[in-house]
mmCIF file of C-alpha atoms in Angstrom:
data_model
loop_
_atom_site.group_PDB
_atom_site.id
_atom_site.type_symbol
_atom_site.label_atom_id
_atom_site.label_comp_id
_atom_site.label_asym_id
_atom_site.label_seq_id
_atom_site.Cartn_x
_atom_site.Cartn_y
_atom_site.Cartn_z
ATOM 1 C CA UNK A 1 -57.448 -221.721 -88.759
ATOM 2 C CA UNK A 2 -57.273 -225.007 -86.812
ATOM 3 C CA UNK A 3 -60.246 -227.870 -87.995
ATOM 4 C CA UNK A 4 -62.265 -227.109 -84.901
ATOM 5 C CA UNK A 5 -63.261 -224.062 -83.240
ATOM 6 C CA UNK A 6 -61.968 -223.753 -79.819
ATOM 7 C CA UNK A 7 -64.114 -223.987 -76.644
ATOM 8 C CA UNK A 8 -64.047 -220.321 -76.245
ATOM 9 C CA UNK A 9 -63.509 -217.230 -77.516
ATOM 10 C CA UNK A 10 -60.313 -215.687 -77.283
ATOM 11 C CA UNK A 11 -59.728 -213.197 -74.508
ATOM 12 C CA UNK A 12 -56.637 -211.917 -76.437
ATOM 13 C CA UNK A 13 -56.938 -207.933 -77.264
ATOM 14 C CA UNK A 14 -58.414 -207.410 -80.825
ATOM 15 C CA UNK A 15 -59.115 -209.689 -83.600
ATOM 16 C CA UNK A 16 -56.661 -211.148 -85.757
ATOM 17 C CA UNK A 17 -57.604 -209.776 -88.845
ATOM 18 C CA UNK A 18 -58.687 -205.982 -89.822
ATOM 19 C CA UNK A 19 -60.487 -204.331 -92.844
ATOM 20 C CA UNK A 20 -58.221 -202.379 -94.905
ATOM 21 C CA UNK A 21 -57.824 -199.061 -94.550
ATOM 22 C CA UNK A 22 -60.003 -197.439 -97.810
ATOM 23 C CA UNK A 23 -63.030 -199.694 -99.530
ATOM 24 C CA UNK A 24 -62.818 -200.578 -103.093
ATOM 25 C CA UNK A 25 -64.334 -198.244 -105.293
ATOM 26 C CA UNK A 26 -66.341 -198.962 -108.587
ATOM 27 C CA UNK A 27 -65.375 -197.429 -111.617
ATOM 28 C CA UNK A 28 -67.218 -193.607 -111.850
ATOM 29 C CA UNK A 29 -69.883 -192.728 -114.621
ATOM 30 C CA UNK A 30 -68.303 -191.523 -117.706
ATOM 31 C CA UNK A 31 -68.891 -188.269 -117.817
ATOM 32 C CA UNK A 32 -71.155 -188.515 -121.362
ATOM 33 C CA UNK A 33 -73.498 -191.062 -123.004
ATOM 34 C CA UNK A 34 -71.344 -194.304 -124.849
ATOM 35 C CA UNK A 35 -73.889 -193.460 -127.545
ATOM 36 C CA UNK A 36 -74.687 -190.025 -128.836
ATOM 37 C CA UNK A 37 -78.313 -189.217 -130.069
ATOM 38 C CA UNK A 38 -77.976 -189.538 -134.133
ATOM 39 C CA UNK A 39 -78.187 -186.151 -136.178
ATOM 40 C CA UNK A 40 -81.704 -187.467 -138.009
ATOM 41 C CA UNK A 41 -84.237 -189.854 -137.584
ATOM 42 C CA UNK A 42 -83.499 -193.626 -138.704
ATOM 43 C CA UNK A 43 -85.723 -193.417 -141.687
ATOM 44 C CA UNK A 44 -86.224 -190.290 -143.395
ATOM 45 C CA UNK A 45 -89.557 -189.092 -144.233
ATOM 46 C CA UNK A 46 -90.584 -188.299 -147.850
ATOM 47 C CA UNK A 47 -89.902 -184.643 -149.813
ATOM 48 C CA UNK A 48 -93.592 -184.864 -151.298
ATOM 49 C CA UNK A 49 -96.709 -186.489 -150.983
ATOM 50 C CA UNK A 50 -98.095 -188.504 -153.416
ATOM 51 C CA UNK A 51 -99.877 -187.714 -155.880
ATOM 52 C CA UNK A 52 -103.135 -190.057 -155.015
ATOM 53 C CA UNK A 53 -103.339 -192.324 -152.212
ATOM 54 C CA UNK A 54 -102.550 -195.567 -152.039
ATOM 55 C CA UNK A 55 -105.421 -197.110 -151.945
ATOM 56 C CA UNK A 56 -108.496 -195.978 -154.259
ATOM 57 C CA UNK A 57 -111.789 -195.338 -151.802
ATOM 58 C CA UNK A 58 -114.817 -197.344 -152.756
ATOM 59 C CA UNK A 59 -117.923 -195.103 -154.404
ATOM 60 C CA UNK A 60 -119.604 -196.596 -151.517
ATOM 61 C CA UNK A 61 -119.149 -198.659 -148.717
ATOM 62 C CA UNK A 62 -119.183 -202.226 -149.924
ATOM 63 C CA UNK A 63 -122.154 -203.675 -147.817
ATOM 64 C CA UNK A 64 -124.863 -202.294 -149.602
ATOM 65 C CA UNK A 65 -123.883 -203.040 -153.243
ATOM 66 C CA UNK A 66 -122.604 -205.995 -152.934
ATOM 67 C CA UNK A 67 -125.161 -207.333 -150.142
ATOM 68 C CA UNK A 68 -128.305 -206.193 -151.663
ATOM 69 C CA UNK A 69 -128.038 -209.079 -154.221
ATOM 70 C CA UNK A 70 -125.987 -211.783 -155.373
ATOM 71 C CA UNK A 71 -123.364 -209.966 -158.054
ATOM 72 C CA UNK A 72 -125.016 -206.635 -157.136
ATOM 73 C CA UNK A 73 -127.521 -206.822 -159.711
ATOM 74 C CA UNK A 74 -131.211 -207.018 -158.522
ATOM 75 C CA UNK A 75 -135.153 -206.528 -159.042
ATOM 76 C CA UNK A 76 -137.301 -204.960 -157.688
ATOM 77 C CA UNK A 77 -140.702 -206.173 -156.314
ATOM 78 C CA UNK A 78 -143.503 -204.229 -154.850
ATOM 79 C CA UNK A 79 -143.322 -205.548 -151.039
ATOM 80 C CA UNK A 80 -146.150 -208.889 -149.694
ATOM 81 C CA UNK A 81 -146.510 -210.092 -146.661
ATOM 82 C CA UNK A 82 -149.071 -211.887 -145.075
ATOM 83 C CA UNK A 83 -152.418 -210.188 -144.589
ATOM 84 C CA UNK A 84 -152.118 -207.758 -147.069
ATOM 85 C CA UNK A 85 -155.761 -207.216 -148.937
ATOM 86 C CA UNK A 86 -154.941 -206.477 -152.644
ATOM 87 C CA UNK A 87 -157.454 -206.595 -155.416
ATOM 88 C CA UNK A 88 -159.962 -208.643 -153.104
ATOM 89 C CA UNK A 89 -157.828 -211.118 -152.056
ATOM 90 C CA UNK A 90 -155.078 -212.031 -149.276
ATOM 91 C CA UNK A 91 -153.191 -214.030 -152.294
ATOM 92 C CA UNK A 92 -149.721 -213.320 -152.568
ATOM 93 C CA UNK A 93 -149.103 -211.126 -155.149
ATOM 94 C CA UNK A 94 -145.979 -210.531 -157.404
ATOM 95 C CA UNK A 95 -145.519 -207.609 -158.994
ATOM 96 C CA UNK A 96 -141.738 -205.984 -160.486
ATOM 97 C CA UNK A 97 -140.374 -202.677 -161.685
ATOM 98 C CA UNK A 98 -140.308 -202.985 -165.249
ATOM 99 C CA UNK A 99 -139.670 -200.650 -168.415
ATOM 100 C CA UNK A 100 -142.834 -199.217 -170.095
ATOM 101 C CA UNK A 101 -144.413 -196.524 -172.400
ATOM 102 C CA UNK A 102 -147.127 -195.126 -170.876
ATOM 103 C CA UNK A 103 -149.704 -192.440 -171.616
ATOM 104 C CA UNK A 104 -149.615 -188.885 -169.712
ATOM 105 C CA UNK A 105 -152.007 -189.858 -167.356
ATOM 106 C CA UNK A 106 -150.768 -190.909 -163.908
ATOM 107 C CA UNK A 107 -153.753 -193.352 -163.135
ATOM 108 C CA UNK A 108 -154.056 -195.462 -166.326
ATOM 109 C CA UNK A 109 -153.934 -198.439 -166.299
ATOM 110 C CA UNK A 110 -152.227 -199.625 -169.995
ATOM 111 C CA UNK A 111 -148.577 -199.234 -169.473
ATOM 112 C CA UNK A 112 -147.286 -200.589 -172.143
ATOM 113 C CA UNK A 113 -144.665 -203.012 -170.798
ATOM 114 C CA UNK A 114 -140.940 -202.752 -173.044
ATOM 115 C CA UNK A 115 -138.453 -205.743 -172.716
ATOM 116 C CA UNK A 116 -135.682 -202.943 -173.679
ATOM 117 C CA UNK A 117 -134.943 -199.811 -171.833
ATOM 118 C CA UNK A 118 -134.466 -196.575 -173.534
ATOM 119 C CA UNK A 119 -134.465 -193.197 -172.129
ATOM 120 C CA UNK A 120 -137.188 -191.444 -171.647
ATOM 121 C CA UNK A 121 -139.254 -194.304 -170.917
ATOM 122 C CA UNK A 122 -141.546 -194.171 -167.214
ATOM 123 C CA UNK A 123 -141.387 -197.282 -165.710
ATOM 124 C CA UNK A 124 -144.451 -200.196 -164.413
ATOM 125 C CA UNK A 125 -145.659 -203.095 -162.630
ATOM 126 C CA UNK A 126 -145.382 -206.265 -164.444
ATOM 127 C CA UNK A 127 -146.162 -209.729 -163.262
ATOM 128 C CA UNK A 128 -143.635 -211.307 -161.909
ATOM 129 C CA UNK A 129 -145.235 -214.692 -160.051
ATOM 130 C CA UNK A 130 -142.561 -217.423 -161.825
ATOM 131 C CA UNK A 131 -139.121 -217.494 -163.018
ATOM 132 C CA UNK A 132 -139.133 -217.548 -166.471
ATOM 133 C CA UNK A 133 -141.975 -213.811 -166.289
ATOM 134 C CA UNK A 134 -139.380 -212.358 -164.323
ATOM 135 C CA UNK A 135 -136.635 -212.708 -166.159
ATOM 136 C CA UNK A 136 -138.290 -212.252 -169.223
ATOM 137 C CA UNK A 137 -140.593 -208.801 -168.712
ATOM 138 C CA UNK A 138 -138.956 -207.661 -165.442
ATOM 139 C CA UNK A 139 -136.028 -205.081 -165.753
ATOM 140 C CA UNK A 140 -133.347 -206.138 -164.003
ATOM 141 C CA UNK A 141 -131.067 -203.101 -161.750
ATOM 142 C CA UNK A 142 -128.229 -202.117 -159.994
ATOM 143 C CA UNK A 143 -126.618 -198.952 -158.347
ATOM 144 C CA UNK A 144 -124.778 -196.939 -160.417
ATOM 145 C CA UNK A 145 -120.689 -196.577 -159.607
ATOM 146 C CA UNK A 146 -119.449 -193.039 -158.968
ATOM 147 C CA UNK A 147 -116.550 -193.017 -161.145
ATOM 148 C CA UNK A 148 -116.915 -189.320 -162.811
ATOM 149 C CA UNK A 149 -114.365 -187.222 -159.969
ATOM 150 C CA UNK A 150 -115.487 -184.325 -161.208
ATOM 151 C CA UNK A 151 -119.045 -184.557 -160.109
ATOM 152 C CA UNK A 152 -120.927 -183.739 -157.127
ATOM 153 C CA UNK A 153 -120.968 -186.578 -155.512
ATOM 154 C CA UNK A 154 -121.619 -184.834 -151.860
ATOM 155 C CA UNK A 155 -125.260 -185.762 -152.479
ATOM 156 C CA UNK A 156 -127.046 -188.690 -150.203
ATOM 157 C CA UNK A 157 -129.057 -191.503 -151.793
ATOM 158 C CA UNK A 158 -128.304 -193.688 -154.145
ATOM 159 C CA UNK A 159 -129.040 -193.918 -158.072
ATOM 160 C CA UNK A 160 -130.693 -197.263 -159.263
ATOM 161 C CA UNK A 161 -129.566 -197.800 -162.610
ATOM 162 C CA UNK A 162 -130.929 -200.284 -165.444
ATOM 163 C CA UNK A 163 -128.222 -203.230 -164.783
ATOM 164 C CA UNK A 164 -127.576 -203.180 -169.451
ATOM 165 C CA UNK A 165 -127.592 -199.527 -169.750
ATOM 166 C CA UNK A 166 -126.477 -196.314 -168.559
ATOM 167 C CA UNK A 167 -130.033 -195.626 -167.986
ATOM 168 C CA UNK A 168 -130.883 -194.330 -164.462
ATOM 169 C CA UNK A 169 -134.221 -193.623 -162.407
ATOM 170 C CA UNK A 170 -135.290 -189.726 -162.720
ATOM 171 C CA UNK A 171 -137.761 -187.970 -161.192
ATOM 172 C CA UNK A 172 -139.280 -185.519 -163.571
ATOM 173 C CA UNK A 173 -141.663 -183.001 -162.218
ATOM 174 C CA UNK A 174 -143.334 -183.230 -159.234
ATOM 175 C CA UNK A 175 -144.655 -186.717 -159.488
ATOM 176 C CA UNK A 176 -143.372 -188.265 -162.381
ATOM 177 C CA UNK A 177 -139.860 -191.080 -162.510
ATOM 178 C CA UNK A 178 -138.617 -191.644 -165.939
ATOM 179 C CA UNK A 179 -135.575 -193.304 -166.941
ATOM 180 C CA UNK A 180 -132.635 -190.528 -168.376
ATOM 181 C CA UNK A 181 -128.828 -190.621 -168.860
ATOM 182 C CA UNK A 182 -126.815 -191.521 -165.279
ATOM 183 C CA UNK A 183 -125.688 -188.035 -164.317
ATOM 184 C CA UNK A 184 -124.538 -188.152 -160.230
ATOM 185 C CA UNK A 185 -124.321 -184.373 -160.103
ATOM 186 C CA UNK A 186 -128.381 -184.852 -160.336
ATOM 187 C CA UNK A 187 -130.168 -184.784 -156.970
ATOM 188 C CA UNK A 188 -133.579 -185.937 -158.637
ATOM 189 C CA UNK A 189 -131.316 -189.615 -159.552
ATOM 190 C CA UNK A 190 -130.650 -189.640 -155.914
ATOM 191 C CA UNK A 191 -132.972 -192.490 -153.727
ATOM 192 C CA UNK A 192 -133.005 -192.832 -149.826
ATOM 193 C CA UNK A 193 -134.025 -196.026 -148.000
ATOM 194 C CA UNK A 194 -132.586 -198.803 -150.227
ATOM 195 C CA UNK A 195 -132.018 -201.897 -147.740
ATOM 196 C CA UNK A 196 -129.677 -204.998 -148.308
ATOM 197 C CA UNK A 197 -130.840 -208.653 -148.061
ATOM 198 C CA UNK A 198 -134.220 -208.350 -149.557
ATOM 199 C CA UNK A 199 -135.308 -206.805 -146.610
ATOM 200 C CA UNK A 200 -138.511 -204.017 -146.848
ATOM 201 C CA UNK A 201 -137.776 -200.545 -147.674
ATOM 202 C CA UNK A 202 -139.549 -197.305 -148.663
ATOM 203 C CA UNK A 203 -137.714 -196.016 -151.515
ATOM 204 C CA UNK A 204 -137.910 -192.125 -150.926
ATOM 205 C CA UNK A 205 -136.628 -189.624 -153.070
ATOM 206 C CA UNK A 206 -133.838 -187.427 -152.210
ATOM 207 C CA UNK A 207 -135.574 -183.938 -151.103
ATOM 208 C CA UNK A 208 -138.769 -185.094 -150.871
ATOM 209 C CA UNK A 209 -139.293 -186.306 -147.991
ATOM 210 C CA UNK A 210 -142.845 -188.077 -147.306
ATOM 211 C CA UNK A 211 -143.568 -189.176 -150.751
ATOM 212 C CA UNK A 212 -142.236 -192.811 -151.968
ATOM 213 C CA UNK A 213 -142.143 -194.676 -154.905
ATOM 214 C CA UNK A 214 -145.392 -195.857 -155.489
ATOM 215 C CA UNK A 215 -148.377 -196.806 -157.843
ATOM 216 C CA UNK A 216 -152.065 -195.992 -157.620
ATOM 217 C CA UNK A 217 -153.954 -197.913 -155.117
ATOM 218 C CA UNK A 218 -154.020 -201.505 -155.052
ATOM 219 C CA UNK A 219 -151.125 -203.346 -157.746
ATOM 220 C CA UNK A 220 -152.460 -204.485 -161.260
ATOM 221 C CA UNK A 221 -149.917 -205.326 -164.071
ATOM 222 C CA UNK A 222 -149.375 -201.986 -166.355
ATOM 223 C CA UNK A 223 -150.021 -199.489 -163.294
ATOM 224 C CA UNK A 224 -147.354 -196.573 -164.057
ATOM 225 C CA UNK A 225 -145.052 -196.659 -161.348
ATOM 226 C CA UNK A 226 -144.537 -193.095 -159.849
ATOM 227 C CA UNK A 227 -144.210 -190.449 -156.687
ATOM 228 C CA UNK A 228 -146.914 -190.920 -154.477
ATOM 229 C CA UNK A 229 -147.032 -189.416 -150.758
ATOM 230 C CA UNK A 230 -146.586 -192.225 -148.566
ATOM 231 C CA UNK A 231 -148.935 -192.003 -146.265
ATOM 232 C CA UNK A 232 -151.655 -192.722 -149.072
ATOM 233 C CA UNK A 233 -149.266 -195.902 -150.015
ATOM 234 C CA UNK A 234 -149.442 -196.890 -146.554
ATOM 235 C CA UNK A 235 -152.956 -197.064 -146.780
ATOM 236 C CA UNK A 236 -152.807 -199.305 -149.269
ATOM 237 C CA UNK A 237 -149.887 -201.181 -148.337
ATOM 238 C CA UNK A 238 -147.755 -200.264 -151.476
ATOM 239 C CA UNK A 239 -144.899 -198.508 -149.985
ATOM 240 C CA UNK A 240 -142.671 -201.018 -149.629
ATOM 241 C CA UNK A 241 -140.514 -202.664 -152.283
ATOM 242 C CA UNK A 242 -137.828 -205.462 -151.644
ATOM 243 C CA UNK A 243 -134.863 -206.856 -153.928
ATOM 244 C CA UNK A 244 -134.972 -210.254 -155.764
#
């Protein structure tokens, strides 16, 4: 072409140049995939299960053992707060579970308190107002583990064990709690209502609902500790217990 169009158009017939006869064509689809499926998945799966999975399930879940105290060992004290009238006066009191003998007789007053546990033994308030009483006269818990797989362990609560033996809490009878060999297959070691953090709590026995754990009337040391029906604790603000 020359380096400048001309002035105008050509009035010659038609252009100089024509499209070819036939297009290009691409290249047509093969007629099957490059890659053919594969005859089995990439990976296998296994022949068999395994025989146990492959991580172990807790007994329990972790935030109430390990929350409820420091280690997951604890005590218990019968439950003050501020305007509670015990024994004649709004003083805070500070009273613990603790192992005892006592006599037959739910409302006297004479536990004898023990500094070992042994089964068979009921259990009492003891004084617990400084560090070196509560330590020394005030039994010291946890929850017991559910290792036995051959137990019920469908059943709800909890069982509060003696922290140095395999001594757990047992309700014998209608009212009584007494300390007997950990057995999880036993509903009357099972407790409802046990809180983390030191926080307030009615300790209720499994299957008995509306009766707590409990003393008689307003806390003095050596008062057997037992199953009272809670509306009668209420009264006399006793139903609560929190962890230390």
């Amino acid at each position: 072409p020359s380096s400048r169009p001309s002035l105008r158009p050509s009035t010659s017939g038609a252009p100089s140049f024509k499209p070819s006869a036939v297009p290009s064509l691409s290249l047509a689809p093969t007629r099957t995939p490059t890659w053919g499926p594969t005859d089995s998945p990439t990976k296998a799966p296994s022949l068999f299960p395994t025989w146990e999975p492959s991580q172990q399930p807790t007994s329990r879940p972790s935030s109430l053992l390990d929350s409820i105290s420091p280690g997951g060992r604890f005590y218990l004290r019968l439950h003050w707060e501020a305007g509670y009238f015990w024994q004649e006066t709004f003083e805070e009191g500070w009273f613990c579970m603790a192992c005892a003998i006592c006599s037959e007789d739910y409302f006297d007053e004479h536990c004898h308190i023990e500094p070992h546990c042994k089964e068979g033994m009921t259990l009492s308030l003891v004084n617990c107002g400084d560090e070196k009483r509560l330590h020394k006269y005030s039994t010291e818990l946890t929850l017991a583990t559910r290792g036995n797989l051959f137990a019920d362990t469908e059943l709800e609560g909890e069982q509060i064990k003696v922290a140095s033996a395999d001594l757990c809490l047992d309700r014998t009878g209608n009212r009584g709690v007494t300390l007997e060999r950990c057995d999880p297959s036993r509903r009357e070691q099972r407790f409802l209502g046990l809180r983390p953090g030191g926080q307030k709590m009615e300790i209720v026995p499994s299957g008995k609902d509306g009766r707590c754990l409990s003393q008689h009337h307003h806390p003095r040391q050596g008062e057997r500790i037992y199953v009272e029906e809670c509306y009668k604790a209420r009264k006399a603000d006793t139903n609560y217990w929190s962890t230390l």
